[in-house]
Short mmCIF file of C-alpha atoms in Angstrom, two decimals:
data_model
loop_
_atom_site.label_atom_id
_atom_site.label_comp_id
_atom_site.label_asym_id
_atom_site.label_seq_id
_atom_site.Cartn_x
_atom_site.Cartn_y
_atom_site.Cartn_z
CA UNK A 103 8.68 -21.72 1.54
CA UNK A 104 7.65 -17.97 0.53
CA UNK A 105 10.11 -16.78 -2.03
CA UNK A 106 10.08 -12.68 -2.98
CA UNK A 107 9.27 -12.17 0.72
CA UNK A 108 11.05 -8.83 1.59
CA UNK A 109 14.13 -9.59 4.79
CA UNK A 110 13.72 -8.06 7.70
CA UNK A 111 17.58 -6.78 8.99
CA UNK A 112 19.22 -5.51 12.54
CA UNK A 113 21.72 -3.17 11.73
CA UNK A 114 24.29 -2.06 14.26
CA UNK A 115 25.05 1.63 13.90
CA UNK A 116 27.40 4.20 15.64
CA UNK A 117 25.51 4.81 19.40
CA UNK A 118 22.52 2.35 18.35
CA UNK A 119 21.28 0.21 15.93
CA UNK A 120 18.55 0.59 13.08
CA UNK A 121 15.90 -2.42 12.03
CA UNK A 122 15.11 -2.30 7.65
CA UNK A 123 13.33 -4.65 5.51
CA UNK A 124 14.69 -5.08 2.32
CA UNK A 125 12.76 -5.53 -0.67
CA UNK A 126 14.58 -6.83 -3.80
CA UNK A 127 11.04 -7.09 -6.24
CA UNK A 128 11.16 -3.08 -5.66
CA UNK A 129 14.05 -2.36 -5.85
CA UNK A 130 14.37 -0.32 -2.48
CA UNK A 131 14.82 -0.30 1.71
CA UNK A 132 12.32 0.45 3.69
CA UNK A 133 14.42 1.74 7.40
CA UNK A 134 11.81 0.78 9.88
CA UNK A 135 13.34 2.38 13.05
CA UNK A 136 17.01 3.72 14.60
CA UNK A 137 18.47 5.21 16.93
CA UNK A 138 22.01 6.59 16.38
CA UNK A 139 23.67 7.69 13.95
CA UNK A 140 21.44 7.57 10.23
CA UNK A 141 24.36 9.15 8.03
CA UNK A 142 26.33 5.63 9.12
CA UNK A 143 22.99 3.75 8.65
CA UNK A 144 22.78 4.99 5.29
CA UNK A 145 27.09 4.50 4.41
CA UNK A 146 26.09 1.07 5.47
CA UNK A 147 23.01 0.82 2.99
CA UNK A 148 25.21 1.36 0.07
CA UNK A 149 26.21 -2.40 0.59
CA UNK A 150 22.34 -3.23 -1.13
CA UNK A 151 22.64 0.01 -3.34
CA UNK A 152 25.88 -1.65 -5.08
CA UNK A 153 24.94 -5.05 -5.27
CA UNK A 154 21.30 -5.31 -6.32
CA UNK A 155 19.93 -2.14 -7.97
CA UNK A 156 18.29 -0.60 -4.70
CA UNK A 157 17.46 2.85 -5.74
CA UNK A 158 15.32 3.71 -3.58
CA UNK A 159 15.54 4.31 0.28
CA UNK A 160 12.85 5.65 2.64
CA UNK A 161 11.04 5.52 6.44
CA UNK A 162 7.40 6.70 7.48
CA UNK A 163 8.43 9.00 10.41
CA UNK A 164 7.20 11.17 13.41
CA UNK A 165 7.21 15.19 12.90
CA UNK A 166 10.58 15.50 15.38
CA UNK A 167 12.60 13.56 12.63
CA UNK A 168 12.16 15.27 9.51
CA UNK A 169 15.43 17.31 10.11
CA UNK A 170 17.11 14.49 11.02
CA UNK A 171 16.35 12.41 7.35
CA UNK A 172 16.58 15.82 5.17
CA UNK A 173 20.11 15.87 6.45
CA UNK A 174 20.92 12.56 4.14
CA UNK A 175 19.25 13.34 1.50
CA UNK A 176 15.64 12.48 2.37
CA UNK A 177 12.35 13.74 0.74
CA UNK A 178 9.12 14.32 1.78
CA UNK A 179 7.05 12.62 -0.58
CA UNK A 180 3.59 12.07 1.78
CA UNK A 181 1.22 12.36 5.20
CA UNK A 182 -0.79 10.73 6.74
CA UNK A 183 -2.42 12.14 9.36
CA UNK A 184 -3.27 10.38 12.61
CA UNK A 185 -1.07 7.76 11.17
CA UNK A 186 1.69 7.31 15.01
CA UNK A 187 -1.48 6.57 17.47
CA UNK A 188 -3.67 9.71 16.67
CA UNK A 189 -0.13 11.65 15.61
CA UNK A 190 0.36 12.69 12.31
CA UNK A 191 3.01 10.25 9.85
CA UNK A 192 5.76 11.52 6.75
CA UNK A 193 6.35 9.34 4.31
CA UNK A 194 10.29 10.50 3.27
CA UNK A 195 12.64 9.09 0.43
CA UNK A 196 16.12 9.00 -0.67
CA UNK A 197 16.28 8.38 -4.43
CA UNK A 198 19.95 6.69 -5.60
CA UNK A 199 19.75 7.25 -9.33
CA UNK A 200 18.49 9.71 -11.29
CA UNK A 201 16.37 6.92 -13.06
CA UNK A 202 14.39 6.37 -9.89
CA UNK A 203 13.64 9.43 -8.94
CA UNK A 204 12.64 10.44 -12.80
CA UNK A 205 8.55 10.16 -13.68
CA UNK A 206 7.98 9.97 -16.92
CA UNK A 207 4.15 10.18 -16.66
CA UNK A 208 3.54 12.88 -14.38
CA UNK A 209 1.23 15.13 -17.22
CA UNK A 210 -1.34 11.79 -17.12
CA UNK A 211 -1.11 11.11 -13.05
CA UNK A 212 -2.11 15.08 -12.48
CA UNK A 213 -5.18 14.50 -15.01
CA UNK A 214 -6.34 11.13 -13.17
CA UNK A 215 -5.90 13.08 -9.72
CA UNK A 216 -8.16 16.30 -11.01
CA UNK A 217 -10.70 13.84 -12.43
CA UNK A 218 -10.76 11.98 -8.64
CA UNK A 219 -10.86 14.83 -6.50
CA UNK A 220 -14.01 15.68 -8.62
CA UNK A 221 -15.78 13.43 -6.93
CA UNK A 222 -17.70 13.97 -3.98
CA UNK A 223 -18.10 11.41 -1.72
CA UNK A 224 -21.99 12.93 -0.20
CA UNK A 225 -22.39 11.87 -3.42
CA UNK A 226 -21.87 8.33 -3.58
CA UNK A 227 -24.34 5.41 -2.86
CA UNK A 228 -22.54 1.98 -1.97
CA UNK A 229 -24.65 -0.26 -4.06
CA UNK A 230 -26.11 -3.43 -2.85
CA UNK A 231 -26.62 -6.85 -4.55
CA UNK A 232 -28.67 -9.99 -5.37
CA UNK A 233 -26.29 -11.76 -7.36
CA UNK A 234 -23.26 -11.39 -5.29
CA UNK A 235 -22.27 -12.13 -1.36
CA UNK A 236 -19.80 -9.86 0.58
CA UNK A 237 -18.35 -12.33 2.85
CA UNK A 238 -14.75 -12.42 5.24
CA UNK A 239 -12.08 -14.97 3.25
CA UNK A 240 -11.69 -18.14 4.53
CA UNK A 241 -8.59 -20.01 5.04
CA UNK A 242 -9.32 -22.57 1.97
CA UNK A 243 -10.03 -19.72 -0.50
CA UNK A 244 -6.68 -18.83 -0.47
CA UNK A 245 -5.65 -21.06 -3.92
CA UNK A 246 -8.49 -19.01 -5.89
CA UNK A 247 -7.97 -16.23 -4.42
CA UNK A 248 -3.94 -16.42 -6.46
CA UNK A 249 -5.74 -17.34 -9.43
CA UNK A 250 -7.61 -13.65 -9.26
CA UNK A 251 -4.32 -11.98 -8.83
CA UNK A 252 -2.69 -13.51 -10.95
CA UNK A 253 -5.11 -13.03 -13.36
CA UNK A 254 -5.64 -9.06 -12.77
CA UNK A 255 -2.14 -8.62 -12.43
CA UNK A 256 0.64 -9.18 -14.71
CA UNK A 257 3.56 -8.47 -11.30
CA UNK A 258 2.60 -7.60 -7.89
CA UNK A 259 4.40 -5.96 -5.12
CA UNK A 260 3.98 -9.02 -2.84
CA UNK A 261 3.50 -12.46 -3.66
CA UNK A 262 -0.52 -12.40 -3.89
CA UNK A 263 -0.97 -15.44 -7.03
CA UNK A 264 0.62 -17.91 -3.90
CA UNK A 265 -2.09 -19.11 -1.37
CA UNK A 266 0.64 -19.67 0.41
CA UNK A 267 1.72 -16.04 1.20
CA UNK A 268 -1.68 -15.23 1.61
CA UNK A 269 -2.73 -17.94 3.97
CA UNK A 270 0.90 -16.39 5.64
CA UNK A 271 -0.87 -12.67 5.38
CA UNK A 272 -3.96 -13.78 7.02
CA UNK A 273 -2.27 -14.67 9.86
CA UNK A 274 0.10 -11.65 9.84
CA UNK A 275 -3.00 -9.26 10.70
CA UNK A 276 -3.78 -8.68 7.34
CA UNK A 277 -7.68 -9.78 6.57
CA UNK A 278 -9.77 -9.85 3.02
CA UNK A 279 -13.10 -9.08 1.88
CA UNK A 280 -14.63 -11.35 -0.94
CA UNK A 281 -17.47 -10.51 -3.79
CA UNK A 282 -18.65 -14.12 -5.40
CA UNK A 283 -20.87 -14.79 -7.98
CA UNK A 284 -22.03 -18.52 -8.61
CA UNK A 285 -19.08 -19.88 -5.67
CA UNK A 286 -16.34 -17.95 -8.05
CA UNK A 287 -14.20 -15.68 -5.82
CA UNK A 288 -14.54 -11.87 -8.92
CA UNK A 289 -13.39 -9.23 -6.84
CA UNK A 290 -11.18 -8.95 -3.29
CA UNK A 291 -9.73 -6.75 -1.17
CA UNK A 292 -8.22 -6.35 1.80
CA UNK A 293 -6.81 -4.86 4.80
CA UNK A 294 -3.59 -4.92 6.36
CA UNK A 295 -3.40 -3.80 10.08
CA UNK A 296 -1.11 -2.47 12.71
CA UNK A 297 -2.70 -2.69 16.10
CA UNK A 298 -0.47 -1.00 17.82
CA UNK A 299 -0.43 2.39 15.64
CA UNK A 300 -4.17 1.68 14.88
CA UNK A 301 -4.16 2.82 11.37
CA UNK A 302 -5.11 -0.04 8.49
CA UNK A 303 -4.17 0.38 4.18
CA UNK A 304 -6.67 -0.79 2.24
CA UNK A 305 -5.04 -3.02 -0.54
CA UNK A 306 -4.86 -5.67 -2.78
CA UNK A 307 -7.99 -4.58 -4.57
CA UNK A 308 -8.54 -6.43 -7.39
CA UNK A 309 -11.33 -7.68 -9.47
CA UNK A 310 -11.74 -10.30 -11.87
CA UNK A 311 -11.61 -8.85 -15.72
CA UNK A 312 -15.14 -9.97 -16.64
CA UNK A 313 -17.18 -8.40 -13.72
CA UNK A 314 -15.44 -4.77 -13.97
CA UNK A 315 -17.54 -1.73 -13.63
CA UNK A 316 -20.18 -2.93 -11.82
CA UNK A 317 -18.57 -0.96 -8.39
CA UNK A 318 -17.56 -4.88 -6.60
CA UNK A 319 -13.98 -2.76 -5.03
CA UNK A 320 -16.40 0.45 -3.39
CA UNK A 321 -18.47 -2.10 -1.56
CA UNK A 322 -15.80 -4.43 -0.89
CA UNK A 323 -14.02 -1.37 1.09
CA UNK A 324 -16.90 -0.09 2.52
CA UNK A 325 -17.26 -3.22 4.86
CA UNK A 326 -14.02 -3.42 5.72
CA UNK A 327 -13.79 0.04 6.68
CA UNK A 328 -17.11 -0.76 8.68
CA UNK A 329 -14.98 -4.06 10.69
CA UNK A 330 -12.01 -1.30 11.15
CA UNK A 331 -14.10 1.61 12.84
CA UNK A 332 -15.84 -1.92 15.30
CA UNK A 333 -11.98 -2.02 16.06
CA UNK A 334 -11.16 1.49 17.32
CA UNK A 335 -9.26 2.38 14.13
CA UNK A 336 -8.38 5.85 13.32
CA UNK A 337 -7.67 6.07 10.18
CA UNK A 338 -7.55 4.02 7.10
CA UNK A 339 -5.42 4.16 4.09
CA UNK A 340 -4.15 3.64 0.75
CA UNK A 341 -1.93 3.68 -2.27
CA UNK A 342 -3.30 3.41 -5.86
CA UNK A 343 -1.23 3.33 -8.84
CA UNK A 344 -2.02 7.73 -9.74
CA UNK A 345 -2.36 6.10 -13.52
CA UNK A 346 -5.59 4.27 -12.66
CA UNK A 347 -8.19 6.20 -12.48
CA UNK A 348 -10.61 3.74 -11.85
CA UNK A 349 -9.17 3.40 -8.47
CA UNK A 350 -8.14 7.15 -7.42
CA UNK A 351 -11.99 7.79 -8.03
CA UNK A 352 -13.37 4.70 -5.81
CA UNK A 353 -11.14 6.18 -3.42
CA UNK A 354 -12.18 9.51 -3.51
CA UNK A 355 -16.14 9.01 -3.79
CA UNK A 356 -15.26 7.12 -0.37
CA UNK A 357 -14.87 10.36 1.37
CA UNK A 358 -10.52 9.73 1.30
CA UNK A 359 -8.11 12.38 1.17
CA UNK A 360 -4.96 12.84 -0.72
CA UNK A 361 -1.87 12.73 0.48
CA UNK A 362 0.90 12.82 -1.56
CA UNK A 363 2.93 10.70 -4.25
CA UNK A 364 5.84 8.37 -3.86
CA UNK A 365 7.61 8.39 -6.53
CA UNK A 366 8.00 4.82 -8.40
CA UNK A 367 7.62 3.07 -5.59
CA UNK A 368 5.95 -0.13 -6.55
CA UNK A 369 6.83 -3.03 -9.02
CA UNK A 370 3.46 -3.50 -10.51
CA UNK A 371 1.91 -4.48 -13.59
CA UNK A 372 4.91 -5.28 -15.60
CA UNK A 373 7.25 -1.67 -14.03
CA UNK A 374 7.78 0.19 -11.35
CA UNK A 375 5.02 2.30 -10.60
CA UNK A 376 3.61 6.04 -8.70
CA UNK A 377 1.23 5.33 -6.04
CA UNK A 378 -1.05 8.43 -4.83
CA UNK A 379 -1.55 8.30 -0.84
CA UNK A 380 -5.03 8.74 -0.38
CA UNK A 381 -6.14 8.38 3.97
CA UNK A 382 -9.87 8.20 5.59
CA UNK A 383 -9.23 9.46 9.26
CA UNK A 384 -12.54 8.34 11.69
#
């Protein structure tokens, strides 16, 4: 049985119903869809707030739904163009505690963002390698890949240190690229695809500590992009730790545009952290 997976639920509300994803590990609830009375839904979600330290409710919505969400205390944190099958999407969040909406590292994160935006994609050339093999992940790689994620991250928003979960993800529209050195996986990245809305999240980027600084993540992103273009995806996006200079620079180099910041959004590297949204329209 898989552990720590968000739980999908359908809730009956006034004049309709809603689908939510309850994510206890990241202490948040995502509203996947709703039709009916949003105020009634918010009242019902207080059950989660009271029983298990949920501090944030968020949703990704079209422009026409913004006013309804704002009336219930949501704020806009980010925007991605063409996210919903060619139409823009907005990331809105409601913070249930003052602690959850407070960030102590905004000055440092703004410095990271300024430095990242100084990089111009036209000046960047993806490295070529003789010593590394870049390839797709196979099911039999799951154990080795799980060990890489366990080495790199103290905690991660999804249980990628679990090989069974990696195989589960591969069966549910996630595909991985890896860099291999002397028959050992030393770097990995994935694309979590939405075939209906034709968007894909570039995520799960990790490089073994002994191989950082070689541009491997950038090359893996480049290879993922090539595959996604052939599948007619319209937009790619990623959430990068706002305090991580390296990952934010990687996306800036690859012509991704900053779309906003999600406050205290993911439990990663041992704590809740802010995540920068980067997006790229084909």
